[in-house]
Short mmCIF file of C-alpha atoms in Angstrom, two decimals:
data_model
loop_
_atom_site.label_atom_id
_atom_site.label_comp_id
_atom_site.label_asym_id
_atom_site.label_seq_id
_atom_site.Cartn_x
_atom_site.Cartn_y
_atom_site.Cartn_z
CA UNK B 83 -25.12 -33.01 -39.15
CA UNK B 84 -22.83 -35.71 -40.30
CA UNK B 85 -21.75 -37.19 -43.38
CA UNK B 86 -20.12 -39.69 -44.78
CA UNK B 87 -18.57 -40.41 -48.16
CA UNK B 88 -16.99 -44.34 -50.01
CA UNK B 89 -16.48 -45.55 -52.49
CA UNK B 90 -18.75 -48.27 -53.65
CA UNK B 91 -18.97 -50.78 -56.00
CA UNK B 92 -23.03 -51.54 -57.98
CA UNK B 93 -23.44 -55.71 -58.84
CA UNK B 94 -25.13 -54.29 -61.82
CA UNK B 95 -21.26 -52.60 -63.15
CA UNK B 96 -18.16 -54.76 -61.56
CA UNK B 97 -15.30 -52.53 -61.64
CA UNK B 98 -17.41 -49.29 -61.95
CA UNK B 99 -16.35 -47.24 -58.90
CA UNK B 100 -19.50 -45.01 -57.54
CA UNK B 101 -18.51 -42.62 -54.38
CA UNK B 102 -21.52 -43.00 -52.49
CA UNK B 103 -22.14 -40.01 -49.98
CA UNK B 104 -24.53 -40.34 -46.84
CA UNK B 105 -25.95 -37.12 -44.66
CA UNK B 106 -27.83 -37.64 -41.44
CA UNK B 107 -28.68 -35.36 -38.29
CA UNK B 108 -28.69 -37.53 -35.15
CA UNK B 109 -28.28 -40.74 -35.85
CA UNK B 110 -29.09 -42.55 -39.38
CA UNK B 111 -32.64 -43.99 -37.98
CA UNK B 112 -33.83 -40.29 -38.20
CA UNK B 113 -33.17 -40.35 -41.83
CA UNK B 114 -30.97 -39.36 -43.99
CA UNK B 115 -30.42 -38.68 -47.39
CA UNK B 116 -27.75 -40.21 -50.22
CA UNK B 117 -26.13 -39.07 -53.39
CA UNK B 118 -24.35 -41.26 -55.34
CA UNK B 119 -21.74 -39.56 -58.11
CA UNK B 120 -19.69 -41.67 -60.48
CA UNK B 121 -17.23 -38.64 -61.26
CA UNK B 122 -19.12 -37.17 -63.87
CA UNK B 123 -23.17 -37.69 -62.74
CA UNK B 124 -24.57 -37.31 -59.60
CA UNK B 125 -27.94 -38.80 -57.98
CA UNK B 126 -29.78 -37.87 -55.23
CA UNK B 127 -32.89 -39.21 -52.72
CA UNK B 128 -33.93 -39.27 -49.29
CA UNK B 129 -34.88 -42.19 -47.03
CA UNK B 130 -37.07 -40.92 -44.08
CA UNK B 131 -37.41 -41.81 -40.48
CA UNK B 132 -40.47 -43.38 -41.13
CA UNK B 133 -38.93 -45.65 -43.84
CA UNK B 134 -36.51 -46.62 -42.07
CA UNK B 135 -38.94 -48.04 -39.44
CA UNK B 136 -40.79 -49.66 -41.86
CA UNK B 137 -37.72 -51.65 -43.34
CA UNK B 138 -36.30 -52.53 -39.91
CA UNK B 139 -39.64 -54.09 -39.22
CA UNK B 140 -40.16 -55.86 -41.97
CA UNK B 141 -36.57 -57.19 -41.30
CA UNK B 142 -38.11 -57.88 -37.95
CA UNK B 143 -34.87 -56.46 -36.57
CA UNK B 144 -34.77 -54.01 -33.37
CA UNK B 145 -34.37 -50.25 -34.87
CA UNK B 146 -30.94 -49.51 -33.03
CA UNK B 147 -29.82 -52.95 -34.74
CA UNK B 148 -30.79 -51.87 -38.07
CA UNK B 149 -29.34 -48.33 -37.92
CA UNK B 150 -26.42 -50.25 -36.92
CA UNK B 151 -26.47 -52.26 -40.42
CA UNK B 152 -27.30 -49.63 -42.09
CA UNK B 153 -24.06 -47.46 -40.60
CA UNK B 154 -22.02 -50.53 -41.22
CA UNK B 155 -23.29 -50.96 -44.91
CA UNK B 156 -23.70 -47.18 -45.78
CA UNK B 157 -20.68 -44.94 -43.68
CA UNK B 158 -17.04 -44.81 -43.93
CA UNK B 159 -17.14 -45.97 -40.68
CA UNK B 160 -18.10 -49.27 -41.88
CA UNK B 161 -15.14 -51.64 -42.26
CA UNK B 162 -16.46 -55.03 -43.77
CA UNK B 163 -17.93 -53.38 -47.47
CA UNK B 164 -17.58 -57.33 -48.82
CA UNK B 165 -20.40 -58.03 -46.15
CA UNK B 166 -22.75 -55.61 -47.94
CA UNK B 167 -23.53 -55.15 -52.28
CA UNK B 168 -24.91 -52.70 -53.58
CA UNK B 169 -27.77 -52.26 -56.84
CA UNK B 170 -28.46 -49.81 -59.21
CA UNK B 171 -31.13 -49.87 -61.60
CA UNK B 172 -32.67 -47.57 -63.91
CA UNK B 173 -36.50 -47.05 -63.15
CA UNK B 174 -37.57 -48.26 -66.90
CA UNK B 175 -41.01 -45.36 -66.39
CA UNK B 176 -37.92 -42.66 -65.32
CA UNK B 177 -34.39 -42.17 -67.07
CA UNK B 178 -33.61 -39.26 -64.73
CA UNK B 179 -34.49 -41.83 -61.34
CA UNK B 180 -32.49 -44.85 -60.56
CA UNK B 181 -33.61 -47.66 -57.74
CA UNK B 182 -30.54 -47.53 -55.12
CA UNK B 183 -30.75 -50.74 -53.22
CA UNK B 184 -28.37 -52.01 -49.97
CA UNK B 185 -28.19 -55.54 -49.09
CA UNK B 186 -26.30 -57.63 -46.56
CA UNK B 187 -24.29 -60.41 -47.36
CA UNK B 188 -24.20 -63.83 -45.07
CA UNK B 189 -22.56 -67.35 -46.76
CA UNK B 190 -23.92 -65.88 -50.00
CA UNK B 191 -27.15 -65.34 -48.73
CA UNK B 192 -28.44 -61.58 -49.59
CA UNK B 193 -30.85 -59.74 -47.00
CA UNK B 194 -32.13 -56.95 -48.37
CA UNK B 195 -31.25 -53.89 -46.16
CA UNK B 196 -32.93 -51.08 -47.65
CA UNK B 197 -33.34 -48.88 -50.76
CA UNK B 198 -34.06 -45.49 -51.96
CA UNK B 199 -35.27 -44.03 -54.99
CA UNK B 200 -32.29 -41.20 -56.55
CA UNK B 201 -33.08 -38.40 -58.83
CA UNK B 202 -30.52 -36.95 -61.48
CA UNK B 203 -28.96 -33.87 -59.89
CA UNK B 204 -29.27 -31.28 -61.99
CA UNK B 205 -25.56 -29.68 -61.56
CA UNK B 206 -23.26 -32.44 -60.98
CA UNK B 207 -20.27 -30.18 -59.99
CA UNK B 208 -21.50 -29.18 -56.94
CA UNK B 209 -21.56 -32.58 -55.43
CA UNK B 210 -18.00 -33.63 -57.33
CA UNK B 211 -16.96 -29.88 -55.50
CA UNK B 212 -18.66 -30.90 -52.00
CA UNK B 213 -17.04 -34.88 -52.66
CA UNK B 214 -13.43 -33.12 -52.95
CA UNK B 215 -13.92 -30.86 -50.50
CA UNK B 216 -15.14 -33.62 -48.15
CA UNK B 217 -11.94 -34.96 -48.39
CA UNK B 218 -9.77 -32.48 -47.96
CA UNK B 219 -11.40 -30.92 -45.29
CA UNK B 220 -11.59 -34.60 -43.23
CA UNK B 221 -7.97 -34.83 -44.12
CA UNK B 222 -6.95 -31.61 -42.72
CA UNK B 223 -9.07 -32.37 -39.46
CA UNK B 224 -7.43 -35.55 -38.74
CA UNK B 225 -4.07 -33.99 -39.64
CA UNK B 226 -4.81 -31.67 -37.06
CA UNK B 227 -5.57 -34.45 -34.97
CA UNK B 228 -3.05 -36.34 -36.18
CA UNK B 229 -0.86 -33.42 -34.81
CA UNK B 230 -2.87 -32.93 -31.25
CA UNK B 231 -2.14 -36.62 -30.75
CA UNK B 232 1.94 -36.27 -31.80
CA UNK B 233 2.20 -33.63 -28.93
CA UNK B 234 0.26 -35.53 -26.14
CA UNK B 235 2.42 -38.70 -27.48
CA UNK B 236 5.58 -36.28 -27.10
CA UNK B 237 4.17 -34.93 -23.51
CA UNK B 238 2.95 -38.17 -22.16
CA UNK B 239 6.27 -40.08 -23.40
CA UNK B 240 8.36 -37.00 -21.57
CA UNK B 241 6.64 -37.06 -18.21
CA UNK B 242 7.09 -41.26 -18.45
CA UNK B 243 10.62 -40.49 -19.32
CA UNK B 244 10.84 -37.90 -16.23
CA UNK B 245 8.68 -40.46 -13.81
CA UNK B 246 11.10 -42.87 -14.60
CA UNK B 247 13.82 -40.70 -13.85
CA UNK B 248 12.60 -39.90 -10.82
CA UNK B 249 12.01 -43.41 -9.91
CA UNK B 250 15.77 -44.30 -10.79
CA UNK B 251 17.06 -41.27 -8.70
CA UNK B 252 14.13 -42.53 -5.48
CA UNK B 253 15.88 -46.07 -6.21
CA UNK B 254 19.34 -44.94 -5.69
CA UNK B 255 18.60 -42.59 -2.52
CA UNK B 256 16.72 -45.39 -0.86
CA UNK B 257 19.82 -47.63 -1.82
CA UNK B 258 22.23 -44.57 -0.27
CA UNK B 259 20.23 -43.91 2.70
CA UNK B 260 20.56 -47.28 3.42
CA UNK B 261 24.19 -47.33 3.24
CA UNK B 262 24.62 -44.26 5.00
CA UNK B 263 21.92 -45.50 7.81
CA UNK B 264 24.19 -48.28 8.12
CA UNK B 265 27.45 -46.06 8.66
CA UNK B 266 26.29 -43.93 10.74
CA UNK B 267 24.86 -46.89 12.95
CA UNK B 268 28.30 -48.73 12.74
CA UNK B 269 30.22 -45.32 14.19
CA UNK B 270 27.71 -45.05 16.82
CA UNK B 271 27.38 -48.46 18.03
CA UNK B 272 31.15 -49.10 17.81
CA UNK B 273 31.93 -45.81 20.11
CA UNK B 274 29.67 -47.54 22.48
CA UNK B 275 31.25 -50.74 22.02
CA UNK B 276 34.42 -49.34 22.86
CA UNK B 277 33.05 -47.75 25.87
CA UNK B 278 31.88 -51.00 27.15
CA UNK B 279 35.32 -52.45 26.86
CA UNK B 280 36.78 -49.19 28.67
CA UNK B 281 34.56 -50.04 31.67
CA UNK B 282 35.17 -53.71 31.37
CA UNK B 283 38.92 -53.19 31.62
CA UNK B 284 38.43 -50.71 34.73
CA UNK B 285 35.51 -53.51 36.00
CA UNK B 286 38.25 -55.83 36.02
CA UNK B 287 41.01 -53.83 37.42
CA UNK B 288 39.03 -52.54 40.80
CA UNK B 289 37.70 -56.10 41.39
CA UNK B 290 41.21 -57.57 40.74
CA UNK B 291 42.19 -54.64 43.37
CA UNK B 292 39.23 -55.60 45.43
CA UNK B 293 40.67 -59.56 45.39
CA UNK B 294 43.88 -58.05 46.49
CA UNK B 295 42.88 -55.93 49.15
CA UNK B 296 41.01 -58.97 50.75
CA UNK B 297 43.58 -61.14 50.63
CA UNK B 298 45.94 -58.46 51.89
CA UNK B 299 43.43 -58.32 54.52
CA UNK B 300 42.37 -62.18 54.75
CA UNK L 21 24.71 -75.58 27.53
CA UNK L 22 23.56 -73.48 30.46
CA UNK L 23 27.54 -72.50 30.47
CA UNK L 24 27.28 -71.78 27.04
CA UNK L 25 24.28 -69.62 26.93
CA UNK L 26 25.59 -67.76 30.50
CA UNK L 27 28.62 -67.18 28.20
CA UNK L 28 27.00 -66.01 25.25
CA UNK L 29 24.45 -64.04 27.56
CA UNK L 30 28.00 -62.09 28.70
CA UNK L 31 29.06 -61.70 25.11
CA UNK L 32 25.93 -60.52 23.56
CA UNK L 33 22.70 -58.90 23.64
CA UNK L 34 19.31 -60.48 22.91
CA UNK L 35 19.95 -59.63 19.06
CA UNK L 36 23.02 -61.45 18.93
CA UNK L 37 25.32 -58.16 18.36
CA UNK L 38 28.41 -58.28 20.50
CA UNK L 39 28.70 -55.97 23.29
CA UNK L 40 32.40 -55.68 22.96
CA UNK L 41 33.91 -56.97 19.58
CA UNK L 42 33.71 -54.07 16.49
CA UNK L 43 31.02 -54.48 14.34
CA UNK L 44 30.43 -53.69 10.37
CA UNK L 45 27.35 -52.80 8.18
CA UNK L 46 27.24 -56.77 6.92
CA UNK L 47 27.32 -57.78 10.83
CA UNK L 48 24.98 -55.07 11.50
CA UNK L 49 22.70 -55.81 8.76
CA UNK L 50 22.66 -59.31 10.16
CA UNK L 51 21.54 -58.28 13.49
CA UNK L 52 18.57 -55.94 12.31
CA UNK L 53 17.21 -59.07 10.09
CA UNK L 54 16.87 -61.31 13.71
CA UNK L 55 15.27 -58.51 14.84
CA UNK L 56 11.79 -59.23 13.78
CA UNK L 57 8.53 -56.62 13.36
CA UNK L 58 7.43 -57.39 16.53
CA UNK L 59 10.66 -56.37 18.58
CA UNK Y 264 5.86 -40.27 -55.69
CA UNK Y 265 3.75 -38.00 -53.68
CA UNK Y 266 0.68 -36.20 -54.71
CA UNK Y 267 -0.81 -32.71 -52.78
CA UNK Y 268 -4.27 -31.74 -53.71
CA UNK Y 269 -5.19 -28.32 -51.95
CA UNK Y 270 -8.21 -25.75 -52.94
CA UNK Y 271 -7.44 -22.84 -54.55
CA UNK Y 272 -8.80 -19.24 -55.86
CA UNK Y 273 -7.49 -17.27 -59.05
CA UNK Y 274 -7.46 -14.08 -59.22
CA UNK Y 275 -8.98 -14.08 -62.07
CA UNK Y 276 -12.16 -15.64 -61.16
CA UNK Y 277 -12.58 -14.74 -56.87
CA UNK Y 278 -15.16 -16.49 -55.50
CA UNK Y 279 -14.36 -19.72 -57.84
CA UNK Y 280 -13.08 -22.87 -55.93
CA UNK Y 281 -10.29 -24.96 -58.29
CA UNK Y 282 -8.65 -27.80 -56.93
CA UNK Y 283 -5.03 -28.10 -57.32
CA UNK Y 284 -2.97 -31.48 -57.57
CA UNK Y 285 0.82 -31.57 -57.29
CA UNK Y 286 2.71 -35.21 -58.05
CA UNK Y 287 6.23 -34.67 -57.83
CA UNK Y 288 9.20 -37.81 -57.16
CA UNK Y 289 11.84 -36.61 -54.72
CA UNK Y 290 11.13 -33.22 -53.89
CA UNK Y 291 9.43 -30.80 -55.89
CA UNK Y 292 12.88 -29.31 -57.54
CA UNK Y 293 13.13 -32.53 -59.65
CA UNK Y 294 9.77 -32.02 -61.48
CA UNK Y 295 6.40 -31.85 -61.06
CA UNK Y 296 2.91 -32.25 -62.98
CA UNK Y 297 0.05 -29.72 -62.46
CA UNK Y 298 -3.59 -30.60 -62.34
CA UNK Y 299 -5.86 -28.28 -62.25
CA UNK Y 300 -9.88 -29.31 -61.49
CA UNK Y 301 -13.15 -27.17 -61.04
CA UNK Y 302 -15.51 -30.21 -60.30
CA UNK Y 303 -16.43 -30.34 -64.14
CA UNK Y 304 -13.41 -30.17 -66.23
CA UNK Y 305 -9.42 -30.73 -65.85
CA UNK Y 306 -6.36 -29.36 -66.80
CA UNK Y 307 -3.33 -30.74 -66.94
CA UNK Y 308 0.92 -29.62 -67.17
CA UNK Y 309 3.57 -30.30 -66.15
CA UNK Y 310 7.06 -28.42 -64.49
CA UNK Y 311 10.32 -29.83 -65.93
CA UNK Y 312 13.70 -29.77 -63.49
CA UNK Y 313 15.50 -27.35 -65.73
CA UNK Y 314 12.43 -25.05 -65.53
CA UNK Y 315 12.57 -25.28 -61.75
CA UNK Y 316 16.17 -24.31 -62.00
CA UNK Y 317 16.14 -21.61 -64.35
CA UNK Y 318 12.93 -20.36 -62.63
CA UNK Y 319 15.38 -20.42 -58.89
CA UNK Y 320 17.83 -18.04 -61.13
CA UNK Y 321 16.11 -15.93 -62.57
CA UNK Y 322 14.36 -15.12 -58.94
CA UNK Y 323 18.19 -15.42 -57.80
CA UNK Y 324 17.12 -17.48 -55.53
CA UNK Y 325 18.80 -21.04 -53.99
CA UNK Y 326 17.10 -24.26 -54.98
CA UNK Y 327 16.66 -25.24 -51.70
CA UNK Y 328 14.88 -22.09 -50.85
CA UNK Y 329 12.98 -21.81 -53.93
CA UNK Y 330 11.63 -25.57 -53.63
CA UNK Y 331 10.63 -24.82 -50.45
CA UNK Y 332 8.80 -21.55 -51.59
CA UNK Y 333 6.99 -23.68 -54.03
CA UNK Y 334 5.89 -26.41 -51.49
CA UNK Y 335 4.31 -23.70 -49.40
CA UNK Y 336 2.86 -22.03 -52.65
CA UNK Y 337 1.71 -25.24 -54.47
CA UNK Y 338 1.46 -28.23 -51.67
CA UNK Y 339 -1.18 -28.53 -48.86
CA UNK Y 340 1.76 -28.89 -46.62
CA UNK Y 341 1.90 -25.09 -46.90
CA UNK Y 342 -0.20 -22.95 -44.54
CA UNK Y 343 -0.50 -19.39 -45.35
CA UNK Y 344 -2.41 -19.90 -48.90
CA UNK Y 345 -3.11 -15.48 -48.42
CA UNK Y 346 0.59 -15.56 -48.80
CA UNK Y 347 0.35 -16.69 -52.10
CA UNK Y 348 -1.77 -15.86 -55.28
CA UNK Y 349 -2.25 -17.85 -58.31
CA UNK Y 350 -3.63 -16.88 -62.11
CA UNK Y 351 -5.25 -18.48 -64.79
CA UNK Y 352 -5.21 -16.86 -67.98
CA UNK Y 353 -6.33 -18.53 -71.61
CA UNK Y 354 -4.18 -18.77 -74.34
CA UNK Y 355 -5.62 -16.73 -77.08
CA UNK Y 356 -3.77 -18.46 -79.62
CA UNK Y 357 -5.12 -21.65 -78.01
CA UNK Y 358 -8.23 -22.52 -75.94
CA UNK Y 359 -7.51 -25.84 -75.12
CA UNK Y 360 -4.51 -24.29 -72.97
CA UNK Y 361 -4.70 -22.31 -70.77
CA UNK Y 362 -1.75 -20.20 -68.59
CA UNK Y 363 -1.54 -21.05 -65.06
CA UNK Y 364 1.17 -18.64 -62.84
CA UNK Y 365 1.56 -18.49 -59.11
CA UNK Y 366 3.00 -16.47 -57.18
CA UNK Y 367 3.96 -14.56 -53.75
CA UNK Y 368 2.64 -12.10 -51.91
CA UNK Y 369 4.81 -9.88 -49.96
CA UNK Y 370 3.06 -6.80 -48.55
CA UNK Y 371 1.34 -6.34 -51.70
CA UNK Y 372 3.61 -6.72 -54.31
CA UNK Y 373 3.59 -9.80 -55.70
CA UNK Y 374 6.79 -12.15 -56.88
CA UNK Y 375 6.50 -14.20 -59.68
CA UNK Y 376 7.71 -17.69 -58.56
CA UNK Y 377 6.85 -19.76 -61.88
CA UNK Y 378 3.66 -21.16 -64.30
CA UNK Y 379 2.91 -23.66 -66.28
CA UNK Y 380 0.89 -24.32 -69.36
CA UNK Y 381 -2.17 -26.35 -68.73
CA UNK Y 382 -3.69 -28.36 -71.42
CA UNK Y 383 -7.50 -29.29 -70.89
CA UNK Y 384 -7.86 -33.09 -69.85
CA UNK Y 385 -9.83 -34.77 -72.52
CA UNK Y 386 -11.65 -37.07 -70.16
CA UNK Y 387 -12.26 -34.89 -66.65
CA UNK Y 388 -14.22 -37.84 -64.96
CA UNK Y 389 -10.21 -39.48 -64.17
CA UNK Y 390 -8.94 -36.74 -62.52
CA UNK Y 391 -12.13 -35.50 -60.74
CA UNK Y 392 -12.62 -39.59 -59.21
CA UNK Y 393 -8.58 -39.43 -58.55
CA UNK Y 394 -9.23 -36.63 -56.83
CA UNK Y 395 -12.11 -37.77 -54.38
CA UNK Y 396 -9.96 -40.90 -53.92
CA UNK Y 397 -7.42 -39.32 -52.78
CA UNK Y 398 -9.25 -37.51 -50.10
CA UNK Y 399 -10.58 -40.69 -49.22
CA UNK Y 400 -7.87 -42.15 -49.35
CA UNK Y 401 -5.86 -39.22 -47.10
CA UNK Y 402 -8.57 -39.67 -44.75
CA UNK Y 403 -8.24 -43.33 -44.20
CA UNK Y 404 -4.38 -43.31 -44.14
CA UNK Y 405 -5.02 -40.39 -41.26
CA UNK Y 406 -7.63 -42.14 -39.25
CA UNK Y 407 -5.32 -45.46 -39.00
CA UNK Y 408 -1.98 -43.20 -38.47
CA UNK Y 409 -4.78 -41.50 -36.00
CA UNK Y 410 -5.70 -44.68 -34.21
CA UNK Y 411 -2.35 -45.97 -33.93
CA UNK Y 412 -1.24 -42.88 -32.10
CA UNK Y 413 -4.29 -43.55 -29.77
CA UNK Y 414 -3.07 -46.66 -28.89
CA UNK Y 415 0.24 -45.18 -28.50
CA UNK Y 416 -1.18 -42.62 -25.88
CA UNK Y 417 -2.72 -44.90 -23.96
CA UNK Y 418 0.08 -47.28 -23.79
CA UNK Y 419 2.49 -44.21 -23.10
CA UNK Y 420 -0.66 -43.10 -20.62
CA UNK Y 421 -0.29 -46.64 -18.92
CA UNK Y 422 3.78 -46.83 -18.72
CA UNK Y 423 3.73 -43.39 -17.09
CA UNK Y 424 0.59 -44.02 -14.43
CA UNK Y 425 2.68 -47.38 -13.48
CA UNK Y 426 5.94 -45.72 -12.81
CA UNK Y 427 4.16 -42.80 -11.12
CA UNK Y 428 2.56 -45.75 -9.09
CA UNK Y 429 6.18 -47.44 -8.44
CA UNK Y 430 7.49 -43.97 -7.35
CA UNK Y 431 4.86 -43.70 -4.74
CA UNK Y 432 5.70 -46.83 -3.72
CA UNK Y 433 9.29 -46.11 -3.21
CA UNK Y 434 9.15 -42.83 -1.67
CA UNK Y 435 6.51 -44.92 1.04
CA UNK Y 436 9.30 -47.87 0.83
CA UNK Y 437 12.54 -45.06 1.48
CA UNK Y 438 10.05 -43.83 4.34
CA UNK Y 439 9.55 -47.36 5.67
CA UNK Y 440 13.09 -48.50 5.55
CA UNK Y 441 14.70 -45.27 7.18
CA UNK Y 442 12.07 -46.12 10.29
CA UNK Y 443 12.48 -49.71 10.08
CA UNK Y 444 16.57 -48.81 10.24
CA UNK Y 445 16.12 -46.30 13.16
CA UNK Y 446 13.71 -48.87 15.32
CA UNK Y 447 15.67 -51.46 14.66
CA UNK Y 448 19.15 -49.88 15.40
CA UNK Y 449 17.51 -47.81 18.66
CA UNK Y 450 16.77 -51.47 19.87
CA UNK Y 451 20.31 -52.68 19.33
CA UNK Y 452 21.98 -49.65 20.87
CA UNK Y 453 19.89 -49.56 23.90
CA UNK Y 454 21.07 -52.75 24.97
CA UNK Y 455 24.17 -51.02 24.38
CA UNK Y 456 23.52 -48.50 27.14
CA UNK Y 457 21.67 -51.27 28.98
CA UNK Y 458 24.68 -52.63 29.17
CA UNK Y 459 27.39 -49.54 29.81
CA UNK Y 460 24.62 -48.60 32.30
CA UNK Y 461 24.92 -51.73 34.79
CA UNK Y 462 28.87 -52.07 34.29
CA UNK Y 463 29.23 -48.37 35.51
CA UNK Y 464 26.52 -50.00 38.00
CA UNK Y 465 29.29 -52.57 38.99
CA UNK Y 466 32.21 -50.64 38.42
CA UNK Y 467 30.93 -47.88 41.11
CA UNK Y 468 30.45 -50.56 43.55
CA UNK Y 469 33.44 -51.94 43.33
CA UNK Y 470 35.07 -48.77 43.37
CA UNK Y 471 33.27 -47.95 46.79
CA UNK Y 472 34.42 -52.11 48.33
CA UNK Y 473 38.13 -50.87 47.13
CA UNK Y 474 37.22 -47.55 49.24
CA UNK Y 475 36.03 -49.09 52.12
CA UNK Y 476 38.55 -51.49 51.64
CA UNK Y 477 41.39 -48.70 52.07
CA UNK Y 478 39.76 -46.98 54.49
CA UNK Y 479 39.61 -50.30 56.36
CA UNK Y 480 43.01 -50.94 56.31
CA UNK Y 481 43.97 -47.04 56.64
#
């Protein structure tokens, strides 16, 4: 189950603040049901799965595209509340009911999204209780959260910090190796170099001795 | 020059490092580079 | 000014949920209001410096430590609400006040750390909607401070996969280079021994013409 609570504002009382609460299993196109408390009253209804249907029908609009408006207009999780008002009115036959109605707003123009008949709830305190609570207890989750996420941020910025370490230390051995390739190359080569001029020089000599033994000869 | 290459073909091997003079990481490092991948 | 609104039992009353607000400036030892909420009606006092002081003395206690005692008592920042217990008692004399006293638990025996007196709030509705604002609001400060931190992760997430990715490559590259070095300088040193190998060639030969030579003339 999942619920969601905002604060709303009625056309019908500018500046009124109403905290509007919303409670659905699955998803809200399998109904759910609404209270509405203005910090002193509360009011309560239902809007079933089959009413639901019926309005996103008659708003010709594909069902997962209406429970998307209706998240969007009803749930915390719903960022643009300008794109949606809200009406109350009281049911003239009924003081304890009230007509609860949810419209979108386009340019001005209103599409009426849905609405639901709310009874007078008997002992307001319990919903003001479960409104608080609501709070808190979402606030202490995402603090908790809030605190999960601070560690990973802590453990994924130190293993960054030790990659790059890593990578600074692989830079410099690569750039050592090099050098150190390069001296040890140098040495070896040179000894060799050195050798070659050894055997030139005694090259030289026996064929200079070789000349001079001919001609001694010749 | 035929001269000149029989000279340079005394002096130094196909990758252009001297058989006899000294050489130094910057000479050497300049012989490995003429060496290409397929040497 | 910060504001802490935590649930809370009395003693007096187990079982019964009150909500507890704290607004305080600096830090709790400069002064803090108390308001006190059970869904239906409010309460309301408030906790002058000098009373923090005196309260620190008379538990001989430093102000540091003693603020801190009360942000774990009073504040939701504190975690162990068992260790702390709070009362509510009316004021006989008065029963629009009523006597609110919290204290800590230590193995059972309980230390007095201050109270208050609580006057009732003449119009509840203020608190009890400031209240369910400000889990709300908690909740929506959270969920941002929440998704930032997401977006930090993954951005931490990324930086670390692409230096892992750049270490790979460099331990491949220090690989690469140290058997690029060795081909390359096994190549130039060969022609090295190429080369000592055919003057020793030569130098043998002409060592065996100045032989013959000398035996020749011998």
């Amino acid at each position: 189950m999942d619920t969601s609570v905002r604060r709303i504002e009625v056309s019908s009382e500018p500046g009124k603040i109403y905290f509007l609460r919303v409670t659905w299993e699955e998803d809200l196109g399998s109904g759910f049901s609404v209270d509405l408390c203005d910090g002193q009253s509360a009011w309560t209804g239902k809007v079933s799965e089959e009413e639901v249907s019926k309005e996103a029908q008659e708003m010709e609009m594909k069902r997962q595209i209406y429970v998307d408006e209706l998240c969007q207009a009803l749930t915390a999780g719903g960022k643009q509340t300008n794109s949606y008002s809200f009406n109350l009115s009281k049911d003239p036959a009924d003081n304890r009911s009230l007509h609860f109605s949810y419209e979108k707003v386009l340019k001005d123009v209103f599409f009426k999204l849905g609405s639901v008949e709310l009874h007078t709830v008997s002992k307001p305190i319990e919903v003001i209780k479960e409104l608080i609570n609501h709070g808190l207890d979402r606030s202490t989750e995402l603090r908790a959260r809030n605190e999960h996420l601070l560690g990973e941020n802590e453990r994924l910025g130190q293993e960054r910090d030790y990659v790059t370490e890593e990578l600074k230390k692989y830079v410099q051995a690569k750039e050592v190796l090099e050098q150190d390739l390069y001296t040890r190359f140098v040495l070896v080569l040179n000894e060799k170099k050195a050798k070659i001029r050894s055997l030139q020089e005694k090259l030289k000599q026996a064929q200079e001795e070789v000349e001079s033994e001919l001609q001694h000869r010749g | 020059s035929p001269s000149t290459k029989q000279h340079f073909a005394k002096e130094y091997d196909c990758f252009g490092d001297s058989y006899y003079a000294d050489t130094d990481k910057e000479q050497l490092k300049e012989v490995f580079r003429r060496i290409n991948k397929t040497e």
